[in-house]
PDB file of C-alpha atoms and ligand atoms in Angstrom:
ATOM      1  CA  UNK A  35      10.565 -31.694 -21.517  1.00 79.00           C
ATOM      2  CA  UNK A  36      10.094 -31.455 -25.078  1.00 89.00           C
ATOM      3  CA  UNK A  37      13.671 -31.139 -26.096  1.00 92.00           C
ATOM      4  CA  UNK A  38      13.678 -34.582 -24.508  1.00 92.00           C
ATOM      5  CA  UNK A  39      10.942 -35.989 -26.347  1.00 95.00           C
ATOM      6  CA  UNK A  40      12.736 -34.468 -29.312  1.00 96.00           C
ATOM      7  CA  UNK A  41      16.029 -36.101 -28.623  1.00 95.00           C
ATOM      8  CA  UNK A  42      13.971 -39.696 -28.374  1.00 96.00           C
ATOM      9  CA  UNK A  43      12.266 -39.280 -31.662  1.00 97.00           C
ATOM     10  CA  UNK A  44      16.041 -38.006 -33.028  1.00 96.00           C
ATOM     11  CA  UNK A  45      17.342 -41.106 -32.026  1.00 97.00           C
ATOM     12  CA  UNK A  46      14.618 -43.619 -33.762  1.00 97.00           C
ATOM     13  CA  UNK A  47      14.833 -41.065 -36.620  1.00 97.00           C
ATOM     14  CA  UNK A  48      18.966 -42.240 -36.658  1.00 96.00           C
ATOM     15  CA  UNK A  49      18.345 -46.134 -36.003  1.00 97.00           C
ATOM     16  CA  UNK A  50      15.545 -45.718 -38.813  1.00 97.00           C
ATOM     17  CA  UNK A  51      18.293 -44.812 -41.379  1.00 96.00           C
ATOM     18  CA  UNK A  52      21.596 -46.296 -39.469  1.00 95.00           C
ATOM     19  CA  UNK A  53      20.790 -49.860 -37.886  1.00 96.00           C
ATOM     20  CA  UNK A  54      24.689 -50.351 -37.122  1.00 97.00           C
ATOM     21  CA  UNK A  55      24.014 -47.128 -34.770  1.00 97.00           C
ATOM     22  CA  UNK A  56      25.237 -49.067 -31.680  1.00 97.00           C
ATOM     23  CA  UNK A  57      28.760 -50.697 -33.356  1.00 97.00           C
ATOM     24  CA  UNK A  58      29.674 -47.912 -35.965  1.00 97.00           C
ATOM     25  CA  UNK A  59      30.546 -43.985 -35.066  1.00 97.00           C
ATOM     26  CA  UNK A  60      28.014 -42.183 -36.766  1.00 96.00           C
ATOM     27  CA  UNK A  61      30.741 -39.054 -37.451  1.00 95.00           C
ATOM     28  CA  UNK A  62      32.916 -41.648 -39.313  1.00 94.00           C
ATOM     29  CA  UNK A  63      36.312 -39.927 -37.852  1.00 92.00           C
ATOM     30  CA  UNK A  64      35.957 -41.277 -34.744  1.00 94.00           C
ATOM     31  CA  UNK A  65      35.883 -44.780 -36.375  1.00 93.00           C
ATOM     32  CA  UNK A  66      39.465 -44.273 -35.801  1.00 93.00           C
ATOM     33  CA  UNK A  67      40.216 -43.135 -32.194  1.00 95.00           C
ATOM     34  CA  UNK A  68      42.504 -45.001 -29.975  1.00 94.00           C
ATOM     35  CA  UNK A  69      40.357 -46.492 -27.301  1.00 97.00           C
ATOM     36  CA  UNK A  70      42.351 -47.696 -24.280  1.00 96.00           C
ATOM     37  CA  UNK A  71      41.935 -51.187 -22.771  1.00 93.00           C
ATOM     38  CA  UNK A  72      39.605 -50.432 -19.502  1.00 90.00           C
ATOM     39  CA  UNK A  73      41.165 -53.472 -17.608  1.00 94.00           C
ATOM     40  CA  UNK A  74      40.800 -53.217 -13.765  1.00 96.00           C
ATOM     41  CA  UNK A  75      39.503 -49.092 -14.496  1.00 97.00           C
ATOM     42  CA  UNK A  76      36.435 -51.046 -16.282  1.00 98.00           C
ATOM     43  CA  UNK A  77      36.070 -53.666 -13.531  1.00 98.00           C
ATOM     44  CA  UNK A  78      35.929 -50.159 -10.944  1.00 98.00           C
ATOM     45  CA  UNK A  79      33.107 -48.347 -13.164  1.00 98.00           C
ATOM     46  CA  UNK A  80      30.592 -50.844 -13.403  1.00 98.00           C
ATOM     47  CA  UNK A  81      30.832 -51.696  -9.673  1.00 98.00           C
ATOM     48  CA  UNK A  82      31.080 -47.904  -8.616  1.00 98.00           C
ATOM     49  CA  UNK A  83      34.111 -48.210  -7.339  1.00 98.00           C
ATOM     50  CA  UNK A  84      36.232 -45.824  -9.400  1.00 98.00           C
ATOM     51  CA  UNK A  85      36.892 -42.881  -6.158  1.00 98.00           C
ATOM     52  CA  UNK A  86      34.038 -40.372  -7.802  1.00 98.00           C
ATOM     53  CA  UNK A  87      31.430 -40.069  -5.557  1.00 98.00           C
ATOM     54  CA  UNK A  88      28.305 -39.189  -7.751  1.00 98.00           C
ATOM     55  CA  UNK A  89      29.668 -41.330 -10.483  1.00 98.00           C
ATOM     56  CA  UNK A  90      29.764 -44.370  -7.892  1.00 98.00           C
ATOM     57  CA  UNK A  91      26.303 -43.629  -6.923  1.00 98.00           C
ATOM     58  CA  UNK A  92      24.977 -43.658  -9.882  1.00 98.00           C
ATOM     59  CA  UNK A  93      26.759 -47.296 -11.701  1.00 98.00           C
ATOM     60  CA  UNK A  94      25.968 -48.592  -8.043  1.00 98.00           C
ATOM     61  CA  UNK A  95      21.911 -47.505  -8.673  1.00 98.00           C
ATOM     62  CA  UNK A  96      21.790 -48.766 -11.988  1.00 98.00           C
ATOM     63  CA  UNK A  97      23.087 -52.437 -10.406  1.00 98.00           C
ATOM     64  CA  UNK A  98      20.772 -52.501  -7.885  1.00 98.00           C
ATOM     65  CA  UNK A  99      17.572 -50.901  -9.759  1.00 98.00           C
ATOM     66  CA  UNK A 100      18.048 -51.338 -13.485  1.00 98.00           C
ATOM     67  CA  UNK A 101      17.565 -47.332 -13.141  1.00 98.00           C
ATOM     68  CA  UNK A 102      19.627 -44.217 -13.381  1.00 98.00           C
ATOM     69  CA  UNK A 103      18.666 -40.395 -13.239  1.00 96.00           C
ATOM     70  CA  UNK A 104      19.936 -38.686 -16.830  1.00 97.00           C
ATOM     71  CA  UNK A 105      22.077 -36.445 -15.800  1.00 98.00           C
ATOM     72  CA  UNK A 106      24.045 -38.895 -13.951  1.00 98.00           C
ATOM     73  CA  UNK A 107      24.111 -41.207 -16.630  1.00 98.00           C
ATOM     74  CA  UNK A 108      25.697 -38.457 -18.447  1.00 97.00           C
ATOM     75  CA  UNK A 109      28.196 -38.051 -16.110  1.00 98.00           C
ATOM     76  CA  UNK A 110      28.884 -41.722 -15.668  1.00 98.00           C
ATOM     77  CA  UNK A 111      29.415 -42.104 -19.532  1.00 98.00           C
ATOM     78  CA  UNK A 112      31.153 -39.209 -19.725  1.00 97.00           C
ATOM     79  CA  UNK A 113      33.803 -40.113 -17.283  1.00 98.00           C
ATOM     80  CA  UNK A 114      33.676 -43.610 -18.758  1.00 98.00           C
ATOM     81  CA  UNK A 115      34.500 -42.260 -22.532  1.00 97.00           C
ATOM     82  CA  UNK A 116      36.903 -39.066 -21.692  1.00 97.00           C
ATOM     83  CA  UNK A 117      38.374 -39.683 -18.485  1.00 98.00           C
ATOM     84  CA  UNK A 118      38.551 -43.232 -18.840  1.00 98.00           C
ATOM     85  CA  UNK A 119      38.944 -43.319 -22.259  1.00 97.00           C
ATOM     86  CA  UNK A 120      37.085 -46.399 -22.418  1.00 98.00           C
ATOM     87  CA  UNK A 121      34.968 -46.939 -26.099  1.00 97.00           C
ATOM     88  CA  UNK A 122      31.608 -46.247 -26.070  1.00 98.00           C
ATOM     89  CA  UNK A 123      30.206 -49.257 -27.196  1.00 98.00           C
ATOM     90  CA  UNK A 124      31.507 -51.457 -23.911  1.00 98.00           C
ATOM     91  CA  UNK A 125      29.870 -48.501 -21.589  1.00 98.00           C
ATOM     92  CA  UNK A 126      26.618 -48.525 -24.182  1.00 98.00           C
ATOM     93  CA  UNK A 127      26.708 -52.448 -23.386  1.00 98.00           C
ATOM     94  CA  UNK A 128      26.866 -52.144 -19.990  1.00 98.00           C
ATOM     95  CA  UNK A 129      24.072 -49.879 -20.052  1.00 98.00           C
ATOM     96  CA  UNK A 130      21.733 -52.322 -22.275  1.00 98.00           C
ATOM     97  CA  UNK A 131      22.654 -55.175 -19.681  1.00 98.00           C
ATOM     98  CA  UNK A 132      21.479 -53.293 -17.052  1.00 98.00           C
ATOM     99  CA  UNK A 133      18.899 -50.779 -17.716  1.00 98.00           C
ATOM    100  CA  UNK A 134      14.901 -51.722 -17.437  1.00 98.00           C
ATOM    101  CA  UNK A 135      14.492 -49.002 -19.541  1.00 98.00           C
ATOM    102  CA  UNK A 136      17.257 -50.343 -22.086  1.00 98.00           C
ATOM    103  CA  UNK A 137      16.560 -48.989 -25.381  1.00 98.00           C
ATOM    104  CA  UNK A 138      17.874 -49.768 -28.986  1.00 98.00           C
ATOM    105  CA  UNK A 139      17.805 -46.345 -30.685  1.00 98.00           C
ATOM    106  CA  UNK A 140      18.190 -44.266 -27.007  1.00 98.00           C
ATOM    107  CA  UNK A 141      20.848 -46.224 -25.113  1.00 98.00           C
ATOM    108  CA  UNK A 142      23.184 -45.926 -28.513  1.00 98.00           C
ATOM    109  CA  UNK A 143      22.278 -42.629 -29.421  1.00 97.00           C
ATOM    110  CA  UNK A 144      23.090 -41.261 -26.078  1.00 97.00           C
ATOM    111  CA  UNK A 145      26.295 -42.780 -25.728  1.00 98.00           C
ATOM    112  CA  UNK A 146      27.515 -41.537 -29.288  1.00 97.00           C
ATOM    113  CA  UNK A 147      26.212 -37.934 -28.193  1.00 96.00           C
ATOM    114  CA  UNK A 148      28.401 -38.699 -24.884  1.00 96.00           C
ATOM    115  CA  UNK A 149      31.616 -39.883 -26.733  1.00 95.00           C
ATOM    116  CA  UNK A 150      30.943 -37.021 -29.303  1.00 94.00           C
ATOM    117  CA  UNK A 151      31.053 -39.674 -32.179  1.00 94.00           C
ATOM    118  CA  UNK A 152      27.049 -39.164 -32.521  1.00 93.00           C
ATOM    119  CA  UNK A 153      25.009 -37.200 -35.218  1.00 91.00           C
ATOM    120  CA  UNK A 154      24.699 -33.559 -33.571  1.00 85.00           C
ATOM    121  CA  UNK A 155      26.679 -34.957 -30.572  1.00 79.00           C
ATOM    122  CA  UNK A 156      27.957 -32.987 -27.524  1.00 81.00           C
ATOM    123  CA  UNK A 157      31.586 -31.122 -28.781  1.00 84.00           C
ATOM    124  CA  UNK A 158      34.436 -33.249 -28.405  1.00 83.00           C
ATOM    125  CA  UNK A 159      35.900 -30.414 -26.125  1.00 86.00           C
ATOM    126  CA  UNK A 160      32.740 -30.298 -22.994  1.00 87.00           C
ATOM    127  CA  UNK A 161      33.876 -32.432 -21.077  1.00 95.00           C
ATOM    128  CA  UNK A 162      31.881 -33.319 -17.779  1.00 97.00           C
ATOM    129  CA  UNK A 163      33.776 -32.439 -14.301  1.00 98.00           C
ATOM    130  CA  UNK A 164      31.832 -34.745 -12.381  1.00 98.00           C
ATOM    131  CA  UNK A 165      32.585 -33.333  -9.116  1.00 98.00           C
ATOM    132  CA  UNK A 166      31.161 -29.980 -10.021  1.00 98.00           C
ATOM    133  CA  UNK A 167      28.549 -31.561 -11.754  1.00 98.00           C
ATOM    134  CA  UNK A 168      28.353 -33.445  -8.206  1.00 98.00           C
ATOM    135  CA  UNK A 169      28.181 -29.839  -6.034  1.00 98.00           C
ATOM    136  CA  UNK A 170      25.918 -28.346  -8.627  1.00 98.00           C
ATOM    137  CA  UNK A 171      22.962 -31.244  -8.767  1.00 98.00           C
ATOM    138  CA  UNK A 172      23.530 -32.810  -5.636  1.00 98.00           C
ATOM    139  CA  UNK A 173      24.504 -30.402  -3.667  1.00 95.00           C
ATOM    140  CA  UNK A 174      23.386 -31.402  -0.174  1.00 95.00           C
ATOM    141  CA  UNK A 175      25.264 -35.195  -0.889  1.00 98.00           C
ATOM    142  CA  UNK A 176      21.598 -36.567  -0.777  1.00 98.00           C
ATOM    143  CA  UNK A 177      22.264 -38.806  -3.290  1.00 98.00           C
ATOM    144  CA  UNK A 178      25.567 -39.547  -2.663  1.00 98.00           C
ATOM    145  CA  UNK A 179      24.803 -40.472   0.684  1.00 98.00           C
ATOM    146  CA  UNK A 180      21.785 -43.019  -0.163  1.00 98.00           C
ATOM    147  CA  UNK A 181      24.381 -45.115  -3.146  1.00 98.00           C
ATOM    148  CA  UNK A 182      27.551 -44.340  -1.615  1.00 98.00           C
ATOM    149  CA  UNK A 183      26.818 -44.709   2.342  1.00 98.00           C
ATOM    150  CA  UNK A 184      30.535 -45.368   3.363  1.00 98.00           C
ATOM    151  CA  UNK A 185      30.721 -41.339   2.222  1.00 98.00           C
ATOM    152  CA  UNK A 186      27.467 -40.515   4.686  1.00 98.00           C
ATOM    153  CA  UNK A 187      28.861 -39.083   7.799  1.00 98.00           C
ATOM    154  CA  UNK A 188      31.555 -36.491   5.844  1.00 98.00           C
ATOM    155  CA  UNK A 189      29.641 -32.863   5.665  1.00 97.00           C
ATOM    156  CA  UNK A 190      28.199 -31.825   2.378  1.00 96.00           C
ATOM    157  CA  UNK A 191      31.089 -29.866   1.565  1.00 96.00           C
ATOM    158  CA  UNK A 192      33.410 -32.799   1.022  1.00 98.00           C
ATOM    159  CA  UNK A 193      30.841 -35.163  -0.332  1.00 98.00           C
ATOM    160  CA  UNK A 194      31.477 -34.725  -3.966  1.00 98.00           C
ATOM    161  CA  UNK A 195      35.499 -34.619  -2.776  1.00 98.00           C
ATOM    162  CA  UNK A 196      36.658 -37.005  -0.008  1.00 98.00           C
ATOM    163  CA  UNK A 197      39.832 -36.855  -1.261  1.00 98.00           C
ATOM    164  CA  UNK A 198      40.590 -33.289  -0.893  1.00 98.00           C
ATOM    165  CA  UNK A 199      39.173 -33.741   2.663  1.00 98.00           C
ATOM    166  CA  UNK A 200      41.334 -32.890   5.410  1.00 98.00           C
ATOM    167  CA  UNK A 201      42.114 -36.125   7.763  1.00 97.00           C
ATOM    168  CA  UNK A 202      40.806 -35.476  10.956  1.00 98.00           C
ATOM    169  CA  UNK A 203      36.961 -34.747   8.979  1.00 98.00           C
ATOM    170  CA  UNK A 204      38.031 -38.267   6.981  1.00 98.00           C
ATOM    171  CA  UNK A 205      38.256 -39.905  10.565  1.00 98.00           C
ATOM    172  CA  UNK A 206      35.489 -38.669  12.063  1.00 98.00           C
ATOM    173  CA  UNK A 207      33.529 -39.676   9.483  1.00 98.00           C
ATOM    174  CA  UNK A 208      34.738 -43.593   8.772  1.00 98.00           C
ATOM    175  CA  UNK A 209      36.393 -43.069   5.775  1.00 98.00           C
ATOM    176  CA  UNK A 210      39.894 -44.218   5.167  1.00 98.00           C
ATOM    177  CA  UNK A 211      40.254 -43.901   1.301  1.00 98.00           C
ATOM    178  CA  UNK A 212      41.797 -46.656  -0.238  1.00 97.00           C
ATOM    179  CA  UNK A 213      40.538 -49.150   1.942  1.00 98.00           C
ATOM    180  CA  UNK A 214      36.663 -48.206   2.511  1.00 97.00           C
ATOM    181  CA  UNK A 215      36.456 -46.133  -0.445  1.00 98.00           C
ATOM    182  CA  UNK A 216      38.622 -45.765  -3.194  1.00 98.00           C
ATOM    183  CA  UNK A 217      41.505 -43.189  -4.334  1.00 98.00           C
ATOM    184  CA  UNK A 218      40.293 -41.700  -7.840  1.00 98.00           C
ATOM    185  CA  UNK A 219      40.997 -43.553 -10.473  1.00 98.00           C
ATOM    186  CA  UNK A 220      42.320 -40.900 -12.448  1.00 98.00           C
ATOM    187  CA  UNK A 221      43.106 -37.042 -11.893  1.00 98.00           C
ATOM    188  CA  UNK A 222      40.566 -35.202 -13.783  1.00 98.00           C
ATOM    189  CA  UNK A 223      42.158 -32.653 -15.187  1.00 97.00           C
ATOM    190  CA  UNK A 224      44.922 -34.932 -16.595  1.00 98.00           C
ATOM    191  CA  UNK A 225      42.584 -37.251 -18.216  1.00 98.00           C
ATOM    192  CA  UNK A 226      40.616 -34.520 -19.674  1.00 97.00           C
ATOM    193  CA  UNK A 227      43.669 -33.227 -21.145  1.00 97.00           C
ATOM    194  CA  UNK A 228      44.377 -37.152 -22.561  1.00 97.00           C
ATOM    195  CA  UNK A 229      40.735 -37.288 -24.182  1.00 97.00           C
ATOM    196  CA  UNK A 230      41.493 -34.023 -25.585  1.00 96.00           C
ATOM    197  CA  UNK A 231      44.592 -35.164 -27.201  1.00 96.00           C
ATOM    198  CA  UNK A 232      43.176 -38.654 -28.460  1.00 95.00           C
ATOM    199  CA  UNK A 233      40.130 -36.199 -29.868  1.00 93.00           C
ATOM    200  CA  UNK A 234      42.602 -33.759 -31.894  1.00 92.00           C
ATOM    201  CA  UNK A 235      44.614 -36.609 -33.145  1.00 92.00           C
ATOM    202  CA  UNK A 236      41.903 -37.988 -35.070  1.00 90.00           C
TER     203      UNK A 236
HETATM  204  C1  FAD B  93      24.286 -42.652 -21.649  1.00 53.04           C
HETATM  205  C2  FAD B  93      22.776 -42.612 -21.711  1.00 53.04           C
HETATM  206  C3  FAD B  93      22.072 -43.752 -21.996  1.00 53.04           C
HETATM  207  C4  FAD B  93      20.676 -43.727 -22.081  1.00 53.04           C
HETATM  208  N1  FAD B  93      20.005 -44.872 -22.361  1.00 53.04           N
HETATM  209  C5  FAD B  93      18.659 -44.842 -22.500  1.00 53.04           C
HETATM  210  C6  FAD B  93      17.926 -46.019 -22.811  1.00 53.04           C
HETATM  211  O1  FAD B  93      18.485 -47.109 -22.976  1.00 53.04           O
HETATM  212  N2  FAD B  93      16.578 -45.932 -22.923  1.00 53.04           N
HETATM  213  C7  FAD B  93      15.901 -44.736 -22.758  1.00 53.04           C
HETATM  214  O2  FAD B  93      14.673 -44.728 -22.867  1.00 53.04           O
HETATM  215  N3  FAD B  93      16.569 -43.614 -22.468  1.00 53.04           N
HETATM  216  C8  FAD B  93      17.919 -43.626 -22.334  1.00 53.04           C
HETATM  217  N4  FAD B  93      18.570 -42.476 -22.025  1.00 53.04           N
HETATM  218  C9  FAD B  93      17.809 -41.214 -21.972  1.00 53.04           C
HETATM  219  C10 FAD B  93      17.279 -40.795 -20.605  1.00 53.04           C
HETATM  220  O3  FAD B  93      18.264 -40.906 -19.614  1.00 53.04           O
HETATM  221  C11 FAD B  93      16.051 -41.583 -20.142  1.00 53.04           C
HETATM  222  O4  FAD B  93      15.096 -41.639 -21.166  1.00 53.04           O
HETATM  223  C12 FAD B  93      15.478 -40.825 -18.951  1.00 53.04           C
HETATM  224  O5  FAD B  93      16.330 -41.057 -17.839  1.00 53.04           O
HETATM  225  C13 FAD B  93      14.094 -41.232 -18.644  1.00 53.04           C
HETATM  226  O6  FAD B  93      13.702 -40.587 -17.443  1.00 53.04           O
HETATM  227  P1  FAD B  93      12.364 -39.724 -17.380  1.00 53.04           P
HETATM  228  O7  FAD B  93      11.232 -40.568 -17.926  1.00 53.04           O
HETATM  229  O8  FAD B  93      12.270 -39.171 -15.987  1.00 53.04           O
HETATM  230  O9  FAD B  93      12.678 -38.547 -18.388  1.00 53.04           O
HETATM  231  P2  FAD B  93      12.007 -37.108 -18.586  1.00 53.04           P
HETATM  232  O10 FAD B  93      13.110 -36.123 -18.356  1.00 53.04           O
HETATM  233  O11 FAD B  93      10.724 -36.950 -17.834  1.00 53.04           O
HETATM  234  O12 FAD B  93      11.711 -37.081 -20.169  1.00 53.04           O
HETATM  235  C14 FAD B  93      10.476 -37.562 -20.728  1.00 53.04           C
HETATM  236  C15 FAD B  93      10.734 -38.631 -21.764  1.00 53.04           C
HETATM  237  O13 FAD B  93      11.610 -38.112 -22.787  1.00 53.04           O
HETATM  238  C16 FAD B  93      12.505 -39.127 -23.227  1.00 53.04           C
HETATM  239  N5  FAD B  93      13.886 -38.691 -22.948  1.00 53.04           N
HETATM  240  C17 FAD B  93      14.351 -37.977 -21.885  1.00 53.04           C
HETATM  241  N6  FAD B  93      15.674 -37.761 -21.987  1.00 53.04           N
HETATM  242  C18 FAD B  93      16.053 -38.354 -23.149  1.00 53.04           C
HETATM  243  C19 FAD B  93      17.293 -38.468 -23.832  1.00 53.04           C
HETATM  244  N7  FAD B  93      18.440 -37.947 -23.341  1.00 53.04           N
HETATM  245  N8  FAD B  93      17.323 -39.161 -24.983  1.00 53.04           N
HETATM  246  C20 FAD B  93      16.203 -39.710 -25.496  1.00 53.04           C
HETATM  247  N9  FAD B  93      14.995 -39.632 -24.911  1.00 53.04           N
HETATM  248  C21 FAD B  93      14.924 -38.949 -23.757  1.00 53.04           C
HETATM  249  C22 FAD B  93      12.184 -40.390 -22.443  1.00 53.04           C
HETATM  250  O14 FAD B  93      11.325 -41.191 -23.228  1.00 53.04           O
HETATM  251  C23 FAD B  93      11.471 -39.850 -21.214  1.00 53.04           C
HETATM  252  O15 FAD B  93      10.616 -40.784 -20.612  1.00 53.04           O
HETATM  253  C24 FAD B  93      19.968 -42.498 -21.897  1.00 53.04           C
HETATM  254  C25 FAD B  93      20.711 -41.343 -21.580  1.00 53.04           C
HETATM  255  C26 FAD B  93      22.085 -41.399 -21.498  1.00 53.04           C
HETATM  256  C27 FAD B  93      22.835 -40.133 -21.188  1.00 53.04           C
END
């Protein structure tokens, strides 16, 4: 709890000294990463429709409530930044359109720590899996299930994976994926291995 209060006075401390904190990289390197063009990936993300369940739940909470937990806005901006590849500054807007608790040193200064562009930001390398993430802080599906409900009827152990599920559990449950919930947008491991690249290239 205090480490949090911490990271909130951090932040003011940075928009004290840097008021460009939500336009310019604070580690001035990543001023020159190659951001890819979101297009329809974008579109999927803010609606929660991007095929990862407890990233869905989460963009689809923030629509409807102007709220989201912090770990899974973590995990939302992570897969936004790395596996997307997205720039930080279109998630960080998203986040200020939407959020009650929209804040002008704490929205920015999480996102840089996300996209590891911030001042004492998360290593390039950490990347989020957000399915484990998923199993490990969700693990009955709880949340899932309330933002997600096409995904409520498949047992906790394919919750946080409905693609790895095997058919007949898929059917039983209501879900055919790619028509009442989506494919993933991306194979994790090889976008994390993309982000990785773009990172080292700097
Ligand atoms: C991508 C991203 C964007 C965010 N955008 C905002 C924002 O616009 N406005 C905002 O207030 N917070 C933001 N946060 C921080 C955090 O998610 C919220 O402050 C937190 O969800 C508030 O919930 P709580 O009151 O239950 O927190 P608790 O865990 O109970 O923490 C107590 C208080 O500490 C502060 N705090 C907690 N976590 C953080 C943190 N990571 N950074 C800074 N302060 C923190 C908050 O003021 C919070 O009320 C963001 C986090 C991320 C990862």
């Amino acid at each position: 709890m205090l480490s949090e209060l911490a990271w909130r006075d951090f932040n003011y401390h940075q928009l004290y000294h840097r008021e460009d904190i939500a336009t310019v990289a604070m580690q001035a390197k990543y001023g020159g990463m190659q951001w890819r063009d979101g297009g329809e990936e974008l579109k999927a993300w803010g609606r929660g429709q991007t095929g990862i369940p407890i990233v869905d739940a989460g963009m689809r909470e923030l629509w409807a409530t102007g709220f989201m937990q912090n770990r899974v806005r973590m995990l939302t901006a992570s897969f936004l930044t790395k596996n997307l590849l997205v720039d930080w500054r279109i998630g960080e807007q998203w986040f200020w359109d939407c959020l009650f608790d929209a804040d002008e040193a704490n929205n920015p200064g999480n996102w840089q720590w996300i996209a590891g562009s911030g001042l004492d930001a998360s290593p390039y390398f950490r990347i989020f899996n957000p399915v484990l993430q998923g199993e490990q802080f969700d693990g009955g599906g709880d949340y899932v299930r309330r933002w997600v409900p096409e995904l409520g009827l498949l047992p906790d152990k394919c919750v946080h994976r409905p693609n790895e599920a095997p058919p007949e559990i898929l059917s039983r449950a209501g879900v055919e994926l790619g028509i009442n919930y989506p494919l993933p947008l991306v194979d994790l491991r090889t976008s994390r291995g993309r982000a990785l690249e773009a990172a080292r290239s700097l």
